[in-house]
Amino acid sequence: MRKVELLAPAGDLERLKIAFTYGADAVYIGGEIFGMRSAAKNFSKEDMIEGVNFAHERGKQVFVTINIIPRNDDLLQLKDYLLELQEIGVDAVIVSDPGVFTYVKETIPNMEIHISTQASTTNAASAAFWYNQGAKRVVTARELSFEEIKELRENTPADMDIETFVHGAMCMSYSGKCVISNHTTGRDANKGSCAQSCRWKYTLMEEVGPGEYKQVLDDIDPEFFFNSKDLCMIQYIPEIFDSGITSLKIEGRMKTAYYVATTVRAYRMALDEYYKDPENWTFNPMWLEELKKGSHRDYSTGFFFDRPDSNSHNYKSASYIRNYDFIGLVKGHEYETGLVIVEQRNKMYVGDKIEVIGPFKETMHATILEMYNEDGDPIESAPHARQTVKMKLDIDVEKDYMLRKPITVLNI
């Protein structure tokens, strides 16, 4: 049967490796220039080479974003950068600007090109235009419904890929074209420096007379009225297949390795179950619960079924929901002692009841029985950021498994 690509974000080399380990088919990354997430750690040339080699050894792919809205001076470095990407061996570049597209075709004509969601492709004619120019893939605008995507699929060449965001943060502005950040902070959202000013608290006032103002939306307090909920489509795998989408894209190059692991793992499980028996696939609530154990906002279905209404925004808070702490990443084993080597990510204690996740594995429960520092001295807690600890657990774990524990809320 037809299979879809699971495409994950990777803000750095660690997250790239975690994405592939936990089941992604491809990742999209940014270099140190030309990407829409300048605040992400992003990839140096050396890291990009290592990441591409890691992917290709596993039959996976790496796509690189070149999707800023450039000015003339931005283009001065572009040809050299494109030649570097070709030399490294990346599998495709993601572009939104026709000028950048032209540079790619002229400079590295054999490179696969994907048209970014920033290009606002909302119809079959636009998609076909890009295909006829030489694009292999179109990333649809986030403002399309399943019905519109299906119609686009039916009226475009069969070998053109359709990539669509199915999970992650939603932008309140059309296809991400926004200047609120520019106005409030001077940071250019269309060149990768969005300050997410839409997540701030605002008061909306109406002038009802000279020097006289009335608060609008005064039934909403506080007024985070630009604050979109996150997108989550894990419950709708059959609808995704029926629409003709060929690549499922997860948002989040700014997110942590733990976010990448939990999100990729949940969608991987849902997709693999669908492949086993599409006709009898049923949604497993556990997959959604796993997604909720990562940092997230309340979820919505975006534009997929209808235009968003007030239920697609969270007017009360712009804060992320965090019910679990990612406390450690398994780095290996000390075979002479049988202890597990863990890189600490949040404070943990001997005696903690924890959960353990691994690629293609059900969630496991464990207890931290013993802990030692790098010198082998026993310790009761691991309070220092990214310290290496050795521990004894009551279950077997493998490299790249992740440890987490529920956040305890104190009622004072």
XYZ file of C-alpha atoms in Angstrom:
412
model
C 0.000 0.000 0.000
C 1.002 3.636 -0.369
C 3.094 4.887 2.510
C 3.616 8.463 3.581
C 6.786 10.172 4.720
C 7.073 11.190 8.374
C 9.053 14.437 8.320
C 10.523 15.761 11.569
C 12.162 19.038 12.610
C 15.799 19.065 13.703
C 17.274 22.198 15.244
C 20.697 20.642 15.744
C 22.668 17.440 15.224
C 21.424 15.752 18.401
C 17.797 16.294 17.409
C 18.485 15.010 13.894
C 19.849 11.749 15.263
C 17.005 11.431 17.758
C 14.410 12.029 15.022
C 15.769 9.201 12.886
C 16.283 6.890 15.863
C 12.645 7.356 16.890
C 11.217 6.676 13.423
C 11.334 9.739 11.150
C 11.797 9.096 7.440
C 13.292 12.535 6.793
C 14.197 15.718 8.649
C 14.253 19.366 7.704
C 17.056 21.508 9.071
C 18.455 24.999 8.769
C 21.981 26.058 8.051
C 23.561 29.087 9.669
C 21.978 31.371 7.043
C 18.790 31.602 4.950
C 16.482 29.681 7.338
C 13.256 30.840 8.997
C 14.404 29.879 12.512
C 17.513 31.939 13.207
C 17.144 31.416 16.965
C 17.477 27.654 16.565
C 20.977 26.328 17.112
C 21.053 25.230 13.461
C 23.803 23.404 11.595
C 27.402 24.287 10.878
C 28.904 22.778 7.734
C 30.621 20.084 9.815
C 27.410 19.146 11.635
C 25.492 19.105 8.376
C 28.017 16.691 6.846
C 27.743 14.390 9.867
C 23.948 14.619 9.871
C 23.611 13.848 6.164
C 25.962 10.881 6.472
C 24.015 9.617 9.510
C 20.779 9.858 7.515
C 22.042 8.259 4.320
C 23.573 5.329 6.184
C 20.027 4.565 7.357
C 18.264 5.211 4.055
C 16.845 8.529 5.334
C 16.795 12.041 3.859
C 17.760 15.578 4.911
C 16.090 18.716 3.541
C 17.551 22.193 4.122
C 15.478 25.361 4.487
C 16.329 28.384 2.346
C 12.919 29.936 2.877
C 13.470 33.467 4.163
C 11.976 36.353 2.191
C 15.309 37.757 0.983
C 16.493 41.260 0.109
C 19.125 41.961 -2.522
C 22.038 41.774 -0.087
C 20.849 38.383 1.185
C 21.468 36.916 -2.261
C 25.173 37.774 -2.305
C 26.095 34.605 -0.372
C 23.518 32.353 -1.958
C 25.417 30.745 -4.851
C 28.359 29.726 -2.683
C 25.974 28.348 -0.061
C 24.065 26.312 -2.670
C 27.277 24.805 -4.004
C 28.217 23.878 -0.442
C 24.863 22.129 0.099
C 25.347 20.183 -3.110
C 28.833 19.142 -2.032
C 27.519 17.976 1.348
C 24.877 15.861 -0.388
C 21.611 17.163 1.073
C 18.544 15.637 -0.538
C 16.471 18.766 -1.195
C 16.212 22.471 -0.478
C 13.038 24.193 0.716
C 12.428 27.600 -0.879
C 9.623 30.156 -0.923
C 10.964 32.971 -3.096
C 10.960 32.801 -6.939
C 14.348 34.514 -7.040
C 15.891 31.921 -4.741
C 14.207 29.213 -6.830
C 15.915 30.642 -9.944
C 19.298 30.702 -8.211
C 18.898 27.035 -7.250
C 17.945 25.984 -10.794
C 20.879 27.874 -12.293
C 23.507 26.970 -9.692
C 22.694 23.365 -8.749
C 20.198 22.232 -11.409
C 20.033 18.628 -10.205
C 18.996 19.552 -6.655
C 15.447 18.575 -5.641
C 13.367 21.640 -4.747
C 10.475 21.797 -2.305
C 8.207 24.853 -2.224
C 7.830 26.131 1.344
C 4.529 26.780 3.076
C 5.686 30.420 3.096
C 4.837 30.480 -0.636
C 1.123 30.209 0.283
C 0.204 27.458 -2.192
C -3.557 27.137 -1.831
C -4.699 25.784 -5.218
C -3.881 23.248 -7.917
C -2.946 25.872 -10.511
C -0.286 27.327 -8.228
C 1.042 23.868 -7.357
C 1.172 22.913 -11.037
C 3.014 26.145 -11.815
C 5.799 25.233 -9.379
C 5.887 21.665 -10.674
C 6.267 22.890 -14.252
C 9.160 25.109 -13.143
C 10.913 22.030 -11.780
C 9.758 21.672 -8.167
C 9.337 18.118 -6.885
C 7.227 18.972 -3.856
C 4.790 21.606 -2.649
C 4.251 22.269 1.048
C 0.645 23.387 1.220
C -0.448 26.520 3.019
C -1.681 25.667 6.503
C -5.003 27.295 5.655
C -6.250 24.366 3.516
C -8.890 21.790 4.445
C -8.748 18.071 3.702
C -11.299 18.642 0.955
C -9.168 21.358 -0.670
C -5.989 19.261 -0.431
C -7.785 16.318 -2.018
C -8.959 18.535 -4.873
C -5.413 19.850 -5.302
C -4.113 16.276 -5.421
C -6.644 15.259 -8.069
C -5.631 18.139 -10.322
C -1.827 17.946 -10.159
C 0.732 15.476 -11.579
C 0.818 12.207 -9.656
C 4.580 12.370 -9.149
C 4.418 15.760 -7.408
C 4.721 15.356 -3.644
C 2.273 17.100 -1.329
C 3.671 17.908 2.100
C 1.411 19.238 4.859
C 1.895 20.272 8.480
C -0.002 17.873 10.750
C 1.402 18.764 14.170
C 2.817 21.693 16.105
C 2.456 25.418 16.633
C 0.069 27.382 14.407
C 0.728 30.926 13.219
C -2.083 33.464 13.577
C -0.978 35.139 10.338
C -1.623 33.826 6.828
C 1.092 31.315 5.896
C 3.400 32.835 8.472
C 3.666 36.211 6.740
C 3.607 38.493 9.751
C 5.159 41.825 10.776
C 3.972 42.071 14.385
C 7.413 40.979 15.588
C 9.060 43.610 13.378
C 6.838 46.315 14.855
C 7.111 45.322 18.508
C 10.757 44.253 18.715
C 12.477 45.119 15.446
C 13.058 41.404 14.826
C 12.172 40.367 11.266
C 9.826 37.372 11.313
C 10.272 36.834 7.580
C 14.025 36.493 7.931
C 13.960 33.996 10.771
C 13.840 36.179 13.883
C 10.188 36.077 14.988
C 9.751 37.108 18.632
C 6.292 35.443 18.763
C 4.695 38.740 19.730
C 1.314 37.145 18.949
C 1.673 35.128 22.157
C 1.773 38.263 24.327
C -1.064 39.705 26.378
C -2.859 42.638 24.760
C -5.787 44.887 25.596
C -7.951 45.960 22.663
C -9.540 49.398 23.000
C -12.184 51.128 20.890
C -12.454 54.909 20.767
C -16.122 55.674 21.452
C -15.654 59.420 21.701
C -12.893 62.041 21.772
C -10.428 60.783 24.380
C -12.950 58.181 25.540
C -12.128 54.477 25.164
C -13.947 51.239 25.800
C -12.269 47.878 26.232
C -13.256 45.377 23.547
C -13.545 41.665 24.368
C -13.811 42.533 28.042
C -15.304 39.097 28.701
C -11.867 37.595 27.981
C -9.317 38.034 30.742
C -6.440 37.957 30.188
C -6.625 38.784 26.488
C -4.248 36.544 24.573
C -6.484 36.972 21.557
C -3.770 36.236 18.935
C -2.693 33.030 20.689
C -3.410 30.015 18.460
C -3.717 26.518 19.838
C -1.329 23.853 18.568
C -2.223 21.570 15.672
C -2.619 17.828 16.269
C -3.921 15.428 13.613
C -2.876 12.053 15.030
C -6.520 11.003 15.342
C -7.108 11.453 11.605
C -4.640 9.149 9.857
C -7.283 7.701 7.460
C -8.355 11.208 6.414
C -4.702 12.120 5.786
C -4.287 9.149 3.444
C -7.591 9.786 1.712
C -6.618 13.393 0.959
C -3.514 12.344 -0.973
C -0.930 13.940 1.329
C 2.453 12.269 0.775
C 4.509 13.826 3.598
C 3.374 14.489 7.173
C 5.294 17.424 8.579
C 5.866 18.077 12.285
C 6.574 21.684 13.289
C 9.263 22.510 15.830
C 12.894 23.235 14.915
C 13.059 25.305 18.108
C 11.796 22.398 20.230
C 13.845 20.005 22.364
C 15.168 16.545 21.577
C 12.540 15.177 23.952
C 9.751 16.903 22.001
C 11.112 15.467 18.759
C 11.313 11.970 20.236
C 7.841 11.938 21.791
C 6.126 13.416 18.740
C 7.872 11.283 16.120
C 7.377 8.157 18.254
C 3.610 8.731 18.618
C 3.009 9.383 14.913
C 5.278 6.461 13.982
C 3.175 4.117 16.111
C -0.082 5.457 14.643
C 1.165 5.142 11.052
C 2.600 1.665 11.526
C -0.682 0.439 12.969
C -2.493 1.898 9.967
C -0.199 0.076 7.542
C -1.010 -3.246 9.212
C -4.739 -3.028 8.523
C -6.027 0.250 7.053
C -9.649 -0.870 6.893
C -9.826 -1.673 10.587
C -7.487 0.991 11.979
C -8.767 2.538 15.176
C -7.330 5.469 17.050
C -5.473 4.528 20.226
C -5.924 7.252 22.888
C -2.486 6.323 24.241
C -0.866 8.030 21.235
C -2.506 11.337 22.123
C -1.613 10.908 25.789
C 2.020 10.437 24.761
C 1.920 13.682 22.799
C 0.520 15.441 25.844
C 3.516 14.289 27.891
C 5.651 16.681 25.870
C 5.510 20.464 26.094
C 2.437 21.659 24.178
C -0.477 24.038 24.019
C -4.083 22.860 23.858
C -4.706 21.082 20.573
C -6.965 21.865 17.628
C -7.460 20.560 14.084
C -6.558 23.877 12.452
C -8.167 24.342 9.024
C -8.473 20.654 8.127
C -12.223 20.344 8.729
C -13.425 23.932 8.725
C -12.178 27.440 9.214
C -10.948 27.934 12.798
C -13.225 29.719 15.226
C -12.816 30.932 18.792
C -12.204 27.345 19.922
C -8.927 27.348 17.974
C -7.411 30.022 20.227
C -6.436 29.977 23.874
C -7.472 33.342 25.276
C -6.505 32.568 28.859
C -2.786 31.862 28.622
C 0.109 31.667 26.181
C 2.073 29.315 28.415
C 2.982 25.804 27.372
C 1.423 22.867 29.197
C 4.108 20.735 30.821
C 3.049 17.734 32.870
C 6.331 15.795 32.642
C 10.002 16.629 33.009
C 12.522 15.067 30.653
C 15.147 14.042 33.202
C 17.744 12.028 31.317
C 19.025 10.603 28.041
C 20.607 7.143 28.061
C 24.098 7.378 26.570
C 25.194 3.782 27.057
C 26.217 1.215 29.662
C 29.167 0.585 31.951
C 29.494 -3.100 31.225
C 31.813 -3.990 34.094
C 29.248 -2.785 36.650
C 26.016 -3.116 34.668
C 25.159 0.509 35.399
C 23.369 2.738 32.898
C 25.162 5.923 31.814
C 22.718 8.842 31.674
C 23.097 12.494 30.697
C 20.978 14.483 33.137
C 18.448 16.972 31.750
C 16.399 17.778 34.879
C 16.849 17.028 38.555
C 16.282 13.421 39.636
C 16.630 11.456 42.844
C 17.306 7.928 43.957
C 13.907 6.331 44.512
C 12.154 8.319 41.772
C 9.361 6.465 40.007
C 9.910 7.283 36.351
C 8.748 6.475 32.841
C 11.075 5.326 30.073
C 10.430 5.701 26.358
C 12.341 4.177 23.486
C 11.912 3.962 19.714
C 9.248 1.479 18.597
C 8.619 0.522 22.243
C 5.678 0.858 24.570
C 6.155 3.194 27.532
C 7.910 1.471 30.422
C 7.867 2.205 34.147
C 10.947 2.055 36.343
C 12.510 3.068 39.645
C 15.923 4.672 40.072
C 17.499 2.242 42.557
C 21.031 3.659 42.808
C 22.970 6.618 41.397
C 26.688 7.430 41.157
C 28.705 10.373 39.877
C 31.394 10.041 37.197
C 33.966 9.057 39.842
C 31.768 6.215 41.049
C 30.744 7.885 44.329
C 27.144 7.227 45.395
C 24.819 10.244 45.147
C 21.210 10.819 46.158
C 20.335 13.325 43.448
C 21.552 14.687 40.118
C 21.000 18.467 40.309
C 23.573 19.767 37.828
C 22.643 20.501 34.196
C 23.786 17.784 31.800
C 25.935 16.044 34.385
C 26.817 12.450 33.593
C 25.515 9.952 36.121
C 25.560 6.199 36.388
C 22.477 4.506 37.703
C 20.837 1.215 38.415
C 17.274 0.768 37.192
C 14.906 -2.130 37.686
C 14.403 -2.550 33.916
C 16.705 -2.921 30.918
C 17.224 0.170 28.766
C 19.209 0.956 25.632
C 21.121 3.904 24.194
C 18.910 6.903 23.293
C 16.076 5.832 25.575
C 14.648 8.797 27.489
C 13.732 9.093 31.149
C 10.912 11.308 32.353
C 8.843 11.830 35.466
C 5.581 13.613 36.301
C 5.873 17.190 37.489
C 4.745 17.443 41.093
C 2.487 20.429 41.726
C 2.567 21.643 45.323
C -0.714 22.952 46.700
C 0.201 25.764 49.048
